[in-house]
CSV table of C-alpha atoms in Angstrom, one decimal:
chain,number,residue,atom,x,y,z
A,1,UNK,CA,13.0,-10.0,28.5
A,2,UNK,CA,15.6,-10.1,31.2
A,3,UNK,CA,16.7,-13.6,30.4
A,4,UNK,CA,17.2,-15.7,27.3
A,5,UNK,CA,14.4,-18.3,26.4
A,6,UNK,CA,14.3,-20.7,24.0
A,7,UNK,CA,15.1,-18.9,21.0
A,8,UNK,CA,18.1,-17.4,22.9
A,9,UNK,CA,16.9,-14.0,22.4
A,10,UNK,CA,17.9,-11.0,25.0
A,11,UNK,CA,15.3,-8.4,25.7
A,12,UNK,CA,16.6,-6.3,22.7
A,13,UNK,CA,16.1,-9.4,20.6
A,14,UNK,CA,12.6,-9.9,21.6
A,15,UNK,CA,11.6,-6.3,21.3
A,16,UNK,CA,12.9,-6.5,17.7
A,17,UNK,CA,10.4,-9.2,16.9
A,18,UNK,CA,8.6,-8.4,13.7
A,19,UNK,CA,11.5,-6.3,12.6
A,20,UNK,CA,14.4,-4.4,13.3
A,21,UNK,CA,14.7,-3.0,16.7
A,22,UNK,CA,14.8,0.8,17.4
A,23,UNK,CA,14.3,1.1,20.9
A,24,UNK,CA,17.6,2.9,21.7
A,25,UNK,CA,19.3,3.1,25.2
A,26,UNK,CA,16.1,3.2,27.0
A,27,UNK,CA,15.5,-0.4,26.6
A,28,UNK,CA,19.0,-1.4,25.7
A,29,UNK,CA,17.7,-2.6,23.0
A,30,UNK,CA,-5.0,-4.9,10.7
A,31,UNK,CA,-11.6,-0.6,11.8
A,32,UNK,CA,-14.4,-1.1,14.1
A,33,UNK,CA,-14.8,2.7,13.9
A,34,UNK,CA,-18.5,2.2,12.7
A,35,UNK,CA,-19.3,-0.2,15.2
A,36,UNK,CA,-21.0,1.2,18.4
A,37,UNK,CA,-19.3,0.5,21.8
A,38,UNK,CA,-22.4,-1.5,22.9
A,39,UNK,CA,-22.3,-3.7,19.9
A,40,UNK,CA,-19.2,-5.6,20.8
A,41,UNK,CA,-20.4,-6.0,24.3
A,42,UNK,CA,-23.7,-7.3,23.2
A,43,UNK,CA,-21.9,-9.8,20.9
A,44,UNK,CA,-19.9,-11.0,23.9
A,45,UNK,CA,-23.0,-11.4,26.0
A,46,UNK,CA,-24.7,-13.5,23.2
A,47,UNK,CA,-21.6,-15.5,23.2
A,48,UNK,CA,-21.7,-15.8,27.0
A,49,UNK,CA,-25.3,-17.0,26.8
A,50,UNK,CA,-24.5,-19.9,24.6
A,51,UNK,CA,-22.7,-22.0,27.4
A,52,UNK,CA,-19.4,-23.0,28.0
A,53,UNK,CA,-16.4,-21.4,26.1
A,54,UNK,CA,-13.4,-23.1,24.8
A,55,UNK,CA,-10.3,-21.9,22.9
A,56,UNK,CA,-7.1,-23.6,21.9
A,57,UNK,CA,-4.5,-21.2,21.6
A,58,UNK,CA,-1.0,-21.2,19.7
A,59,UNK,CA,1.0,-22.8,22.6
A,60,UNK,CA,-1.3,-25.7,22.6
A,61,UNK,CA,-3.1,-24.7,25.7
A,62,UNK,CA,-6.8,-25.1,25.6
A,63,UNK,CA,-8.9,-22.7,28.0
A,64,UNK,CA,-12.2,-23.8,29.2
A,65,UNK,CA,-14.8,-21.5,31.1
A,66,UNK,CA,-18.4,-21.8,32.1
A,67,UNK,CA,-19.0,-19.1,29.6
A,68,UNK,CA,-17.5,-16.8,27.2
A,69,UNK,CA,-15.1,-14.2,29.0
A,70,UNK,CA,-16.6,-10.8,29.5
A,71,UNK,CA,-13.8,-9.3,31.4
A,72,UNK,CA,-10.8,-9.3,28.8
A,73,UNK,CA,-7.5,-7.9,29.3
A,74,UNK,CA,-5.0,-7.8,26.4
A,75,UNK,CA,-2.0,-6.4,24.9
A,76,UNK,CA,-2.9,-3.2,23.3
A,77,UNK,CA,-2.6,-4.3,19.6
A,78,UNK,CA,-4.5,-7.4,20.4
A,79,UNK,CA,-7.2,-5.4,21.8
A,80,UNK,CA,-7.4,-3.0,18.7
A,81,UNK,CA,-7.7,-6.2,16.6
A,82,UNK,CA,-10.5,-7.4,18.7
A,83,UNK,CA,-12.2,-4.2,18.6
A,84,UNK,CA,-12.5,-4.2,14.9
A,85,UNK,CA,-14.3,-7.4,15.4
A,86,UNK,CA,-16.7,-6.0,17.8
A,87,UNK,CA,-15.1,-7.3,21.1
A,88,UNK,CA,-14.3,-5.0,23.6
A,89,UNK,CA,-11.6,-5.3,26.4
A,90,UNK,CA,-11.5,-4.0,29.9
A,91,UNK,CA,-7.9,-3.3,30.1
A,92,UNK,CA,-5.0,-3.2,28.2
A,93,UNK,CA,-1.1,-3.3,28.7
A,94,UNK,CA,1.8,-2.4,26.0
A,95,UNK,CA,2.2,0.8,23.9
A,96,UNK,CA,-1.3,2.5,24.4
A,97,UNK,CA,-0.8,6.5,24.5
A,98,UNK,CA,2.1,8.6,23.5
A,99,UNK,CA,4.0,10.9,25.6
A,100,UNK,CA,1.2,13.8,24.7
A,101,UNK,CA,-1.7,11.5,25.6
A,102,UNK,CA,-2.6,10.6,21.9
A,103,UNK,CA,-3.3,7.0,20.9
A,104,UNK,CA,-0.3,5.0,20.3
A,105,UNK,CA,-0.3,3.5,16.5
A,106,UNK,CA,-0.8,0.0,18.1
A,107,UNK,CA,-4.2,1.2,19.9
A,108,UNK,CA,-6.0,1.5,16.4
A,109,UNK,CA,-9.5,2.7,16.6
A,110,UNK,CA,-9.8,2.3,20.2
A,111,UNK,CA,-11.2,5.1,22.6
A,112,UNK,CA,-8.1,4.6,25.0
A,113,UNK,CA,-9.9,7.2,27.3
A,114,UNK,CA,-12.1,4.4,28.1
A,115,UNK,CA,-9.6,1.8,28.9
A,116,UNK,CA,-7.9,0.7,32.0
A,117,UNK,CA,-4.2,0.9,31.1
A,118,UNK,CA,-2.1,-1.5,33.1
A,119,UNK,CA,1.3,-0.6,31.6
A,120,UNK,CA,2.4,1.7,28.7
A,121,UNK,CA,5.9,0.6,28.5
A,122,UNK,CA,8.0,-2.4,28.7
A,123,UNK,CA,8.2,-3.9,32.0
A,124,UNK,CA,5.1,-2.1,33.5
A,125,UNK,CA,2.1,-4.2,34.6
A,126,UNK,CA,0.1,-3.0,37.5
A,127,UNK,CA,-1.0,-6.2,39.0
A,128,UNK,CA,-3.4,-4.6,41.6
A,129,UNK,CA,-5.3,-2.7,38.7
A,130,UNK,CA,-5.5,-6.0,36.9
A,131,UNK,CA,-6.8,-8.0,39.6
A,132,UNK,CA,-9.3,-5.2,40.3
A,133,UNK,CA,-10.7,-5.7,36.9
A,134,UNK,CA,-11.6,-9.3,38.0
A,135,UNK,CA,-10.2,-10.7,34.5
A,136,UNK,CA,-11.7,-13.6,33.0
A,137,UNK,CA,-9.1,-13.8,30.3
A,138,UNK,CA,-5.8,-12.2,29.4
A,139,UNK,CA,-4.7,-12.2,25.6
A,140,UNK,CA,-1.3,-11.4,24.0
A,141,UNK,CA,0.9,-12.4,21.1
A,142,UNK,CA,3.9,-14.5,21.2
A,143,UNK,CA,7.4,-13.8,19.4
A,144,UNK,CA,9.2,-17.2,20.5
A,145,UNK,CA,8.5,-20.8,20.6
A,146,UNK,CA,8.4,-20.8,24.5
A,147,UNK,CA,5.0,-19.5,24.9
A,148,UNK,CA,6.2,-16.1,26.3
A,149,UNK,CA,3.4,-13.7,26.4
A,150,UNK,CA,4.3,-10.3,24.9
A,151,UNK,CA,4.6,-7.3,27.3
A,152,UNK,CA,3.8,-9.7,30.4
A,153,UNK,CA,6.8,-8.8,32.5
A,154,UNK,CA,8.9,-12.1,33.2
A,155,UNK,CA,9.6,-10.9,36.7
A,156,UNK,CA,5.8,-11.0,37.7
A,157,UNK,CA,4.4,-13.5,35.1
A,158,UNK,CA,3.7,-16.0,37.8
A,159,UNK,CA,1.5,-13.6,39.9
A,160,UNK,CA,-0.2,-12.2,36.9
A,161,UNK,CA,-1.2,-15.6,35.2
A,162,UNK,CA,-2.7,-16.8,38.5
A,163,UNK,CA,-5.2,-14.4,38.3
A,164,UNK,CA,-6.9,-15.5,35.0
A,165,UNK,CA,-6.5,-18.1,32.1
A,166,UNK,CA,-4.4,-16.7,29.1
A,167,UNK,CA,-4.5,-17.2,25.5
A,168,UNK,CA,-1.3,-16.8,23.3
A,169,UNK,CA,-1.4,-16.0,19.6
A,170,UNK,CA,1.9,-16.8,17.6
A,171,UNK,CA,3.4,-14.0,15.3
A,172,UNK,CA,6.9,-15.8,15.5
A,173,UNK,CA,8.1,-17.3,12.2
A,174,UNK,CA,4.8,-17.3,10.3
A,175,UNK,CA,3.3,-15.3,7.5
A,176,UNK,CA,0.6,-12.6,8.0
A,177,UNK,CA,-2.3,-14.6,7.2
A,178,UNK,CA,-2.0,-17.2,9.9
A,179,UNK,CA,-2.1,-15.0,12.8
A,180,UNK,CA,-5.0,-12.9,11.1
A,181,UNK,CA,-6.9,-16.3,11.0
A,182,UNK,CA,-6.1,-17.1,14.4
A,183,UNK,CA,-7.2,-13.6,15.7
A,184,UNK,CA,-10.4,-14.0,13.7
A,185,UNK,CA,-11.2,-17.4,15.3
A,186,UNK,CA,-10.6,-16.0,18.9
A,187,UNK,CA,-13.0,-13.2,18.2
A,188,UNK,CA,-15.6,-15.5,16.7
A,189,UNK,CA,-15.3,-17.7,20.0
A,190,UNK,CA,-15.8,-14.2,21.9
A,191,UNK,CA,-19.2,-13.5,19.9
A,192,UNK,CA,-18.1,-11.6,16.8
A,193,UNK,CA,-20.1,-12.1,13.6
A,194,UNK,CA,-17.4,-13.0,11.3
A,195,UNK,CA,-19.7,-13.3,8.4
A,196,UNK,CA,-20.9,-9.9,8.8
A,197,UNK,CA,-20.7,-7.6,5.7
A,198,UNK,CA,-17.9,-5.4,7.2
A,199,UNK,CA,-15.8,-8.0,8.1
A,200,UNK,CA,-16.5,-9.9,4.8
A,201,UNK,CA,-15.5,-6.8,2.9
A,202,UNK,CA,-12.4,-6.2,5.0
A,203,UNK,CA,-11.0,-9.7,4.3
A,204,UNK,CA,-11.7,-9.2,0.5
A,205,UNK,CA,-9.9,-6.0,0.7
A,206,UNK,CA,-6.9,-7.7,2.2
A,207,UNK,CA,-6.9,-10.5,-0.3
A,208,UNK,CA,-7.0,-7.7,-3.3
A,209,UNK,CA,-4.2,-6.0,-1.7
A,210,UNK,CA,-2.0,-9.2,-1.3
A,211,UNK,CA,-2.7,-9.9,-5.2
A,212,UNK,CA,-1.6,-6.4,-6.0
A,213,UNK,CA,1.5,-6.5,-4.2
A,214,UNK,CA,2.2,-9.9,-5.7
A,215,UNK,CA,1.7,-8.5,-9.2
A,216,UNK,CA,3.8,-5.4,-8.2
A,217,UNK,CA,6.6,-7.5,-7.0
A,218,UNK,CA,6.3,-9.6,-10.1
A,219,UNK,CA,6.5,-6.7,-12.5
A,220,UNK,CA,9.4,-5.1,-10.7
A,221,UNK,CA,11.7,-7.8,-9.6
A,222,UNK,CA,14.7,-5.5,-9.6
A,223,UNK,CA,13.3,-3.2,-6.8
A,224,UNK,CA,15.2,-3.9,-3.5
A,225,UNK,CA,13.4,-3.2,-0.4
A,226,UNK,CA,15.2,-2.9,2.9
A,227,UNK,CA,13.3,-3.0,6.2
A,228,UNK,CA,15.0,-0.6,8.7
A,229,UNK,CA,14.6,0.8,12.3
A,230,UNK,CA,16.3,3.8,13.7
A,231,UNK,CA,17.6,4.4,17.3
A,232,UNK,CA,20.1,7.2,18.5
A,233,UNK,CA,23.3,5.4,17.8
A,234,UNK,CA,22.4,2.1,15.7
A,235,UNK,CA,20.5,1.5,12.3
A,236,UNK,CA,18.9,-2.0,12.6
A,237,UNK,CA,18.3,-3.9,9.1
A,238,UNK,CA,15.8,-6.7,9.5
A,239,UNK,CA,16.1,-10.0,7.8
A,240,UNK,CA,13.0,-11.5,6.0
A,241,UNK,CA,12.8,-14.4,8.2
A,242,UNK,CA,10.6,-14.8,11.5
A,243,UNK,CA,8.7,-11.5,11.1
A,244,UNK,CA,5.2,-12.0,9.8
A,245,UNK,CA,5.0,-8.9,7.5
A,246,UNK,CA,8.4,-9.6,5.7
A,247,UNK,CA,8.0,-13.4,5.4
A,248,UNK,CA,4.5,-12.9,3.8
A,249,UNK,CA,6.3,-10.0,1.6
A,250,UNK,CA,8.8,-12.5,0.6
A,251,UNK,CA,6.3,-15.0,-0.2
A,252,UNK,CA,4.6,-12.5,-2.5
A,253,UNK,CA,7.8,-12.1,-4.3
A,254,UNK,CA,9.0,-8.9,-2.9
A,255,UNK,CA,12.8,-8.6,-3.2
A,256,UNK,CA,13.9,-8.1,0.6
A,257,UNK,CA,17.5,-6.9,1.3
A,258,UNK,CA,19.1,-9.6,3.5
A,259,UNK,CA,21.4,-8.8,6.2
A,260,UNK,CA,24.5,-10.9,6.4
A,261,UNK,CA,24.0,-14.4,7.8
A,262,UNK,CA,26.7,-13.9,10.5
A,263,UNK,CA,24.9,-10.8,11.9
A,264,UNK,CA,21.5,-12.5,11.6
A,265,UNK,CA,22.7,-15.4,13.9
A,266,UNK,CA,24.1,-13.1,16.4
A,267,UNK,CA,20.7,-11.4,16.9
A,268,UNK,CA,18.8,-14.8,16.9
A,269,UNK,CA,17.9,-14.4,13.3
A,270,UNK,CA,16.1,-10.9,13.4
A,271,UNK,CA,18.4,-8.2,12.4
A,272,UNK,CA,21.9,-6.5,11.9
A,273,UNK,CA,22.9,-3.5,13.6
A,274,UNK,CA,25.0,-1.1,11.7
A,275,UNK,CA,26.5,2.3,12.9
A,276,UNK,CA,25.2,5.5,11.2
A,277,UNK,CA,28.5,5.5,9.4
A,278,UNK,CA,27.8,2.4,7.8
A,279,UNK,CA,24.3,2.9,7.1
A,280,UNK,CA,24.8,2.4,3.5
A,281,UNK,CA,26.1,-1.1,3.6
A,282,UNK,CA,23.1,-2.6,1.8
A,283,UNK,CA,22.0,-0.9,-1.4
A,284,UNK,CA,18.2,-0.4,-1.6
A,285,UNK,CA,15.6,1.4,-3.9
A,286,UNK,CA,12.8,1.5,-1.1
A,287,UNK,CA,13.3,1.7,2.4
A,288,UNK,CA,10.5,0.9,4.9
A,289,UNK,CA,11.1,2.0,8.3
A,290,UNK,CA,9.6,0.8,11.9
A,291,UNK,CA,6.6,3.1,12.4
A,292,UNK,CA,6.6,2.2,16.4
A,293,UNK,CA,6.7,5.3,18.5
A,294,UNK,CA,9.6,3.7,20.4
A,295,UNK,CA,11.9,4.4,17.3
A,296,UNK,CA,13.1,7.2,15.5
A,297,UNK,CA,10.9,8.2,12.6
A,298,UNK,CA,12.4,9.1,9.2
A,299,UNK,CA,11.5,12.9,9.5
A,300,UNK,CA,13.6,13.3,12.8
A,301,UNK,CA,16.6,11.4,11.6
A,302,UNK,CA,19.5,14.0,11.2
A,303,UNK,CA,22.5,11.8,10.3
A,304,UNK,CA,24.1,13.0,7.1
A,305,UNK,CA,24.8,9.4,5.9
A,306,UNK,CA,21.2,8.7,6.1
A,307,UNK,CA,20.1,11.8,4.1
A,308,UNK,CA,22.7,10.7,1.2
A,309,UNK,CA,21.0,7.2,0.7
A,310,UNK,CA,19.6,7.1,-2.8
A,311,UNK,CA,16.3,5.8,-1.6
A,312,UNK,CA,16.1,8.8,0.9
A,313,UNK,CA,16.9,11.2,-1.7
A,314,UNK,CA,14.5,9.8,-4.0
A,315,UNK,CA,11.5,10.1,-1.5
A,316,UNK,CA,11.3,6.4,-1.6
A,317,UNK,CA,11.1,5.8,2.2
A,318,UNK,CA,7.8,4.5,3.7
A,319,UNK,CA,6.3,3.3,6.9
A,320,UNK,CA,6.5,-0.4,8.0
A,321,UNK,CA,4.4,-1.8,10.6
A,322,UNK,CA,6.5,-4.5,12.3
A,323,UNK,CA,3.4,-5.3,14.9
A,324,UNK,CA,0.5,-4.9,12.7
A,325,UNK,CA,-3.0,-5.0,14.4
A,326,UNK,CA,-4.3,-8.4,13.4
A,327,UNK,CA,-7.5,-7.5,11.8
A,328,UNK,CA,-7.9,-7.7,8.0
A,329,UNK,CA,-9.2,-4.1,8.0
A,330,UNK,CA,-5.7,-2.8,9.5
A,331,UNK,CA,-3.6,-5.2,7.5
A,332,UNK,CA,-4.8,-4.7,3.9
A,333,UNK,CA,-3.2,-1.1,3.8
A,334,UNK,CA,-0.1,-2.2,4.7
A,335,UNK,CA,-0.1,-4.4,1.5
A,336,UNK,CA,-1.5,-1.7,-0.6
A,337,UNK,CA,1.2,0.9,0.8
A,338,UNK,CA,4.2,-1.4,-0.2
A,339,UNK,CA,2.4,-2.3,-3.5
A,340,UNK,CA,2.2,1.4,-4.4
A,341,UNK,CA,5.7,2.1,-3.6
A,342,UNK,CA,7.1,-0.6,-5.7
A,343,UNK,CA,4.8,0.1,-8.5
A,344,UNK,CA,6.1,3.7,-8.6
A,345,UNK,CA,9.7,3.3,-7.5
A,346,UNK,CA,12.6,4.5,-9.4
A,347,UNK,CA,15.5,2.3,-9.7
A,348,UNK,CA,18.2,4.1,-7.6
A,349,UNK,CA,20.4,1.4,-5.8
């Protein structure tokens, strides 16, 4: 975002939503694999036949259409979540494919070769292509209280939002179960069979994983978990507030390392940025690292100070997914991964 919004976040701040940023100088800054492609489309068609469609989003905006939208365009992570529920979109915007053409982590199980990609990076959104899709609905997440739709460029949002109604799902200052429930409700309104065996099993798996993490945290309260993100010049340490995953981890009892209050205030509450010389400021037994492709991954960090960290030396570094795909299928493994790390962790801090 080029301008501060109600949360007073710069573009760097908003891109850090869900965790410590790590986009570097370039930005200055939960599977539907078994569902056929036609399955989601047929579900949407069935819903469309049922009559008028209405959905109230997290901005308090109620969208009303004569029938369920068929031509949906969504932020990539949202599209991936809907795909897990059998709902397909026509176009996506946001990180969808990597530089080598492979699916981005946020694309989930979607076949990206069959999608119209309107923009793959921050600030990109091809309005002409969007109009050509004859969109019925645009869906994205929101990382503030101002109703800012994630990855819809500020400078062109007025033109974009005139072309079709929009729905926003909040991922700001709430725990993971809330946006999961909201995405499921949206999918159901679009025709998903939320009582199917597959979705019921996925939800049960998520609940089981949450209980596992709760038990692990209770059994190992001494294990400190630090949420980090790496860029070329800065290491970001995320606080436990505002982010849907960290807030939930904390609620389940995980001992999250907290940056200084002063540093958090300077970033709008999201993170503290450290130089690589000071990367050892906060002792940690486990480090969970931002897995987004815009950040430097642990295997590629060459800083000597990083390699000397006790958690790194002990091999207690795992992936963190700051922008989880909001389906139960994709979020359950996130909880299991952290639970396993805590269960097996050595006290090294």
